Amino acid sequence: MVKPKIAPSMLSSDFANLASEAERMVRCGADWLHMDIMFILYYNSHFVPNLTIGAPVIESLRKHTDAYLDCHLMVTNPLDYVEPLGKAGASGFTFHVEVSKDNWRELVQKIKSKGMKPGVSLKPGTPIEEVYPLLEDENPVELVLVMTVEPGFGGQKFMPEMMDKVRILRQKYPSLDIEVDGGLGPSTIDMAASAGANCIVAGSSVFGAPDPAHVISLLHKRVEQELQIN
Ligand code: DX5
Ligand code: ZN
C-alpha cells in the first residue's frame, strides 16, 4: 500500500539558511525534503541550464536533520554521483532516464548497494514506455518521478497533460511510488491525486505561502483521500 509523501522542494528555500529551512519544513509536516541537484558538466553539454547544490551541501545538511532527503539528479552523468551522495547521507537517488539508456542497470544496483532508494525520472517530452524496462527488471527502480514542468527551475506552470502518464503508471503498478514535480500546489493537487500520484513535490506553493503547514496538510489530505477511495 503506497503512502502520501509531501516533499517541499528546497530549491525554493533560503539556501543561506538551509538547515533551519529544513527544520521548519519538517515542523510544518513535510514527509520528505526534495533536493534538486543540477550541475553543468561540460561546456555546452548540460542537462538543465541551472546550477544548484551537490554532495557537500547534502553532507552538511545531513548533520542537522534526520529527514528523508529525496535527491533528484538533473545531471548528464548520474553514475558519478552515487558514491558521493551515498556517503553524504542522501536517502533517495532519482536519475533521469534520458541520460541513462546505457547504464541504468548498473546505476540501480549501485544506488541500492549504497542504501539509497532508486528512482527514475522523465522529462515532459519523454514517453512513459521508456521507464517500463526499469520497472520490469529483476532489480527494479522503486519510484518514478513524472516531471510536470521542464526541469530546471521552480515556479513554472503545471502541465496537466502529464497526468496521462501518471494514470497509466498507477493502473499498471498499484504499489509503486509515483512522484510528480513542478507546479504542484492547492490548485493542481486534485489532478495529480486523482490520477494516482502519491509523492508530491512542491516548491513555490509551499515556501511562498503565508502558512506552509496549511498547504502541506492540504496536499497530504488530498492524496490520503484518494488512496482510501482506491
Ligand atoms: C524543477 C525542479 C523542481 C522545482 C519545483 O526542475 O525539479 O523540484 O523545485 O518547484 P515548483 O513547485 O515551484 O514548481
Ligand atoms: Zn525536482
CSV table of C-alpha atoms and ligand atoms in Angstrom, one decimal:
chain,number,residue,atom,x,y,z
A,1,MET,CA,0.0,0.0,0.0
A,2,VAL,CA,1.5,3.4,-1.0
A,3,LYS,CA,1.6,6.3,1.4
A,4,PRO,CA,1.3,10.0,0.8
A,5,LYS,CA,4.7,11.7,0.8
A,6,ILE,CA,4.7,15.5,0.6
A,7,ALA,CA,8.2,16.8,-0.3
A,8,PRO,CA,8.8,20.5,-0.2
A,9,SER,CA,11.4,21.4,-2.8
A,10,MET,CA,14.3,23.0,-1.1
A,11,LEU,CA,15.2,24.8,-4.3
A,12,SER,CA,12.6,27.4,-3.2
A,13,SER,CA,14.1,27.7,0.3
A,14,ASP,CA,16.6,30.2,1.6
A,15,PHE,CA,19.8,28.4,0.7
A,16,ALA,CA,21.7,30.6,3.1
A,17,ASN,CA,19.7,29.0,5.9
A,18,LEU,CA,19.2,25.5,4.6
A,19,ALA,CA,19.4,23.7,8.0
A,20,SER,CA,16.7,25.9,9.6
A,21,GLU,CA,14.6,25.8,6.5
A,22,ALA,CA,14.7,22.0,6.5
A,23,GLU,CA,13.8,22.0,10.2
A,24,ARG,CA,10.9,24.4,9.5
A,25,MET,CA,9.6,22.2,6.8
A,26,VAL,CA,9.7,19.1,9.0
A,27,ARG,CA,7.9,21.0,11.7
A,28,CYS,CA,5.3,22.0,9.1
A,29,GLY,CA,4.6,18.3,8.4
A,30,ALA,CA,6.9,17.5,5.4
A,31,ASP,CA,7.4,13.8,4.9
A,32,TRP,CA,10.4,14.2,2.6
A,33,LEU,CA,12.7,17.0,1.6
A,34,HIS,CA,13.2,17.3,-2.1
A,35,MET,CA,16.7,18.2,-3.1
A,36,ASP,CA,17.3,19.3,-6.7
A,37,ILE,CA,20.8,18.5,-7.8
A,38,MET,CA,21.8,20.2,-11.1
A,39,PHE,CA,25.2,20.5,-12.5
A,40,ILE,CA,26.7,21.8,-15.7
A,41,LEU,CA,29.3,19.1,-16.6
A,42,TYR,CA,30.9,20.2,-19.8
A,43,TYR,CA,30.8,23.5,-21.5
A,44,ASN,CA,27.8,23.2,-23.9
A,45,SER,CA,26.6,19.9,-22.5
A,46,HIS,CA,24.4,20.3,-19.5
A,47,PHE,CA,21.1,18.6,-18.6
A,48,VAL,CA,19.4,21.8,-17.4
A,49,PRO,CA,20.5,25.5,-17.6
A,50,ASN,CA,21.0,25.9,-13.9
A,51,LEU,CA,23.3,25.1,-11.0
A,52,THR,CA,22.2,24.2,-7.6
A,53,ILE,CA,23.7,22.0,-4.9
A,54,GLY,CA,25.8,18.9,-4.7
A,55,ALA,CA,27.1,16.2,-2.3
A,56,PRO,CA,28.9,18.7,0.0
A,57,VAL,CA,25.7,20.5,0.8
A,58,ILE,CA,23.8,17.2,1.4
A,59,GLU,CA,26.6,16.2,3.7
A,60,SER,CA,26.3,19.4,5.7
A,61,LEU,CA,22.6,19.3,5.8
A,62,ARG,CA,22.6,15.7,7.0
A,63,LYS,CA,24.4,16.8,10.2
A,64,HIS,CA,21.3,18.9,11.0
A,65,THR,CA,18.4,16.6,10.1
A,66,ASP,CA,17.2,13.0,10.1
A,67,ALA,CA,14.7,13.8,7.4
A,68,TYR,CA,14.4,11.7,4.2
A,69,LEU,CA,16.4,13.5,1.6
A,70,ASP,CA,14.8,12.9,-1.8
A,71,CYS,CA,17.5,13.7,-4.3
A,72,HIS,CA,16.6,14.5,-7.9
A,73,LEU,CA,19.6,14.4,-10.1
A,74,MET,CA,19.4,16.7,-13.2
A,75,VAL,CA,22.9,15.8,-14.4
A,76,THR,CA,24.3,14.1,-17.5
A,77,ASN,CA,26.4,11.6,-15.6
A,78,PRO,CA,24.4,10.4,-12.5
A,79,LEU,CA,26.7,7.4,-12.0
A,80,ASP,CA,29.5,9.7,-10.9
A,81,TYR,CA,27.4,10.9,-8.0
A,82,VAL,CA,26.1,7.7,-6.5
A,83,GLU,CA,29.1,7.2,-4.3
A,84,PRO,CA,29.5,10.8,-3.1
A,85,LEU,CA,25.8,11.2,-2.4
A,86,GLY,CA,25.5,7.8,-0.7
A,87,LYS,CA,28.4,8.9,1.6
A,88,ALA,CA,26.8,12.3,2.1
A,89,GLY,CA,23.7,10.8,3.5
A,90,ALA,CA,21.1,11.0,0.7
A,91,SER,CA,18.0,8.8,1.1
A,92,GLY,CA,16.6,8.6,-2.4
A,93,PHE,CA,18.5,8.9,-5.6
A,94,THR,CA,16.4,9.6,-8.7
A,95,PHE,CA,18.2,9.9,-12.0
A,96,HIS,CA,16.8,10.8,-15.5
A,97,VAL,CA,16.0,8.1,-18.0
A,98,GLU,CA,17.1,10.3,-20.9
A,99,VAL,CA,20.8,10.2,-19.8
A,100,SER,CA,20.8,6.6,-18.5
A,101,LYS,CA,19.9,4.5,-21.5
A,102,ASP,CA,23.2,2.6,-21.4
A,103,ASN,CA,23.9,2.2,-17.7
A,104,TRP,CA,20.6,2.2,-15.7
A,105,ARG,CA,21.1,-1.4,-14.5
A,106,GLU,CA,24.5,-0.5,-13.1
A,107,LEU,CA,23.0,2.7,-11.6
A,108,VAL,CA,20.1,0.9,-9.8
A,109,GLN,CA,22.4,-1.7,-8.5
A,110,LYS,CA,24.9,0.9,-7.1
A,111,ILE,CA,22.2,3.1,-5.7
A,112,LYS,CA,20.8,0.1,-3.7
A,113,SER,CA,24.2,-1.0,-2.6
A,114,LYS,CA,24.8,2.4,-1.0
A,115,GLY,CA,21.5,2.1,0.9
A,116,MET,CA,19.5,4.6,-1.2
A,117,LYS,CA,16.1,4.2,-2.8
A,118,PRO,CA,16.5,4.2,-6.6
A,119,GLY,CA,14.1,6.2,-8.7
A,120,VAL,CA,13.8,7.2,-12.3
A,121,SER,CA,12.5,10.5,-13.7
A,122,LEU,CA,11.3,11.5,-17.1
A,123,LYS,CA,11.0,14.9,-18.8
A,124,PRO,CA,7.7,16.0,-20.3
A,125,GLY,CA,8.7,15.1,-23.8
A,126,THR,CA,9.8,11.5,-22.9
A,127,PRO,CA,7.2,8.8,-23.5
A,128,ILE,CA,6.2,6.7,-20.5
A,129,GLU,CA,7.2,3.5,-22.2
A,130,GLU,CA,10.8,4.4,-21.7
A,131,VAL,CA,10.6,3.6,-17.9
A,132,TYR,CA,8.9,0.2,-18.3
A,133,PRO,CA,12.1,-1.8,-18.6
A,134,LEU,CA,13.4,-0.3,-15.4
A,135,LEU,CA,10.2,-1.3,-13.6
A,136,GLU,CA,10.1,-4.8,-15.0
A,137,ASP,CA,13.7,-5.7,-14.4
A,138,GLU,CA,14.6,-8.2,-11.7
A,139,ASN,CA,16.3,-5.4,-9.9
A,140,PRO,CA,13.7,-2.6,-10.5
A,141,VAL,CA,13.6,1.1,-9.6
A,142,GLU,CA,11.3,1.8,-6.7
A,143,LEU,CA,9.9,5.2,-7.7
A,144,VAL,CA,9.0,7.0,-10.9
A,145,LEU,CA,9.2,10.8,-10.9
A,146,VAL,CA,7.0,12.3,-13.6
A,147,MET,CA,8.1,15.8,-14.5
A,148,THR,CA,5.2,18.2,-14.8
A,149,VAL,CA,7.3,21.1,-16.0
A,150,GLU,CA,10.5,21.2,-18.0
A,151,PRO,CA,13.2,20.6,-15.4
A,152,GLY,CA,15.5,23.4,-14.4
A,153,PHE,CA,13.6,26.0,-12.3
A,154,GLY,CA,10.9,26.3,-9.7
A,155,GLY,CA,7.8,28.4,-10.1
A,156,GLN,CA,6.7,27.1,-13.6
A,157,LYS,CA,3.2,26.2,-14.7
A,158,PHE,CA,1.9,22.7,-14.1
A,159,MET,CA,1.4,20.6,-17.3
A,160,PRO,CA,-2.0,18.8,-16.8
A,161,GLU,CA,-1.4,16.6,-19.9
A,162,MET,CA,1.3,14.8,-17.9
A,163,MET,CA,-1.4,13.2,-15.8
A,164,ASP,CA,-2.0,10.6,-18.6
A,165,LYS,CA,1.5,9.2,-17.7
A,166,VAL,CA,0.6,9.0,-14.0
A,167,ARG,CA,-2.7,7.3,-14.7
A,168,ILE,CA,-1.1,4.7,-16.9
A,169,LEU,CA,1.6,4.0,-14.4
A,170,ARG,CA,-0.9,3.7,-11.4
A,171,GLN,CA,-3.0,1.3,-13.4
A,172,LYS,CA,0.0,-0.9,-14.2
A,173,TYR,CA,1.8,-0.6,-10.9
A,174,PRO,CA,-0.6,-0.2,-7.9
A,175,SER,CA,2.1,-0.3,-5.3
A,176,LEU,CA,4.7,1.9,-7.0
A,177,ASP,CA,5.7,5.3,-5.5
A,178,ILE,CA,4.7,7.8,-8.2
A,179,GLU,CA,6.1,11.3,-7.7
A,180,VAL,CA,5.1,14.5,-9.5
A,181,ASP,CA,7.3,17.5,-9.7
A,182,GLY,CA,6.6,21.0,-11.0
A,183,GLY,CA,3.8,23.5,-10.4
A,184,LEU,CA,2.1,21.4,-7.7
A,185,GLY,CA,0.0,23.2,-5.1
A,186,PRO,CA,-3.5,23.6,-3.8
A,187,SER,CA,-4.9,24.5,-7.3
A,188,THR,CA,-3.3,21.4,-9.1
A,189,ILE,CA,-3.3,18.7,-6.4
A,190,ASP,CA,-6.7,17.4,-7.4
A,191,MET,CA,-5.5,16.5,-10.9
A,192,ALA,CA,-2.3,14.8,-9.6
A,193,ALA,CA,-4.0,12.9,-6.7
A,194,SER,CA,-6.9,11.6,-8.8
A,195,ALA,CA,-4.5,10.4,-11.5
A,196,GLY,CA,-2.7,8.4,-8.8
A,197,ALA,CA,0.4,10.3,-7.7
A,198,ASN,CA,1.3,9.7,-4.1
A,199,CYS,CA,4.6,11.7,-3.8
A,200,ILE,CA,4.1,15.4,-4.3
A,201,VAL,CA,7.0,17.8,-4.7
A,202,ALA,CA,6.0,21.4,-4.0
A,203,GLY,CA,8.4,24.3,-4.0
A,204,SER,CA,6.9,27.8,-4.6
A,205,SER,CA,3.4,26.9,-3.4
A,206,VAL,CA,4.8,25.8,0.0
A,207,PHE,CA,7.6,28.3,0.5
A,208,GLY,CA,5.6,31.2,-0.9
A,209,ALA,CA,2.6,30.5,1.3
A,210,PRO,CA,1.9,32.6,4.4
A,211,ASP,CA,1.2,29.3,6.2
A,212,PRO,CA,3.3,26.4,4.7
A,213,ALA,CA,1.9,23.9,7.3
A,214,HIS,CA,-1.6,24.5,6.0
A,215,VAL,CA,-0.5,23.9,2.3
A,216,ILE,CA,1.4,20.7,3.3
A,217,SER,CA,-1.6,19.4,5.2
A,218,LEU,CA,-4.0,20.1,2.4
A,219,LEU,CA,-1.8,18.3,-0.1
A,220,HIS,CA,-1.4,15.4,2.3
A,221,LYS,CA,-5.1,15.1,3.0
A,222,ARG,CA,-6.0,15.1,-0.7
A,223,VAL,CA,-3.6,12.3,-1.5
A,224,GLU,CA,-4.7,10.3,1.5
A,225,GLN,CA,-8.4,10.7,0.5
A,226,GLU,CA,-7.6,9.3,-3.0
A,227,LEU,CA,-5.7,6.4,-1.6
A,228,GLN,CA,-8.6,5.5,0.7
A,229,ILE,CA,-11.1,5.5,-2.2
A,230,ASN,CA,-9.0,3.1,-4.3
B,1,DX5,C1,12.4,21.7,-11.3
B,1,DX5,C2,12.6,21.0,-10.0
B,1,DX5,C3,11.5,21.1,-9.0
B,1,DX5,C4,11.2,22.5,-8.6
B,1,DX5,C5,9.7,22.5,-8.3
B,1,DX5,O1,13.4,21.3,-12.2
B,1,DX5,O2,12.8,19.6,-10.3
B,1,DX5,O3,11.7,20.3,-7.9
B,1,DX5,O4,11.9,23.0,-7.5
B,1,DX5,O5,9.3,23.8,-8.0
B,1,DX5,P1,7.8,24.3,-8.1
B,1,DX5,O6,7.0,23.5,-7.1
B,1,DX5,O7,7.9,25.8,-7.7
B,1,DX5,O8,7.3,24.1,-9.5
B,2,ZN,ZN,12.9,18.2,-8.6
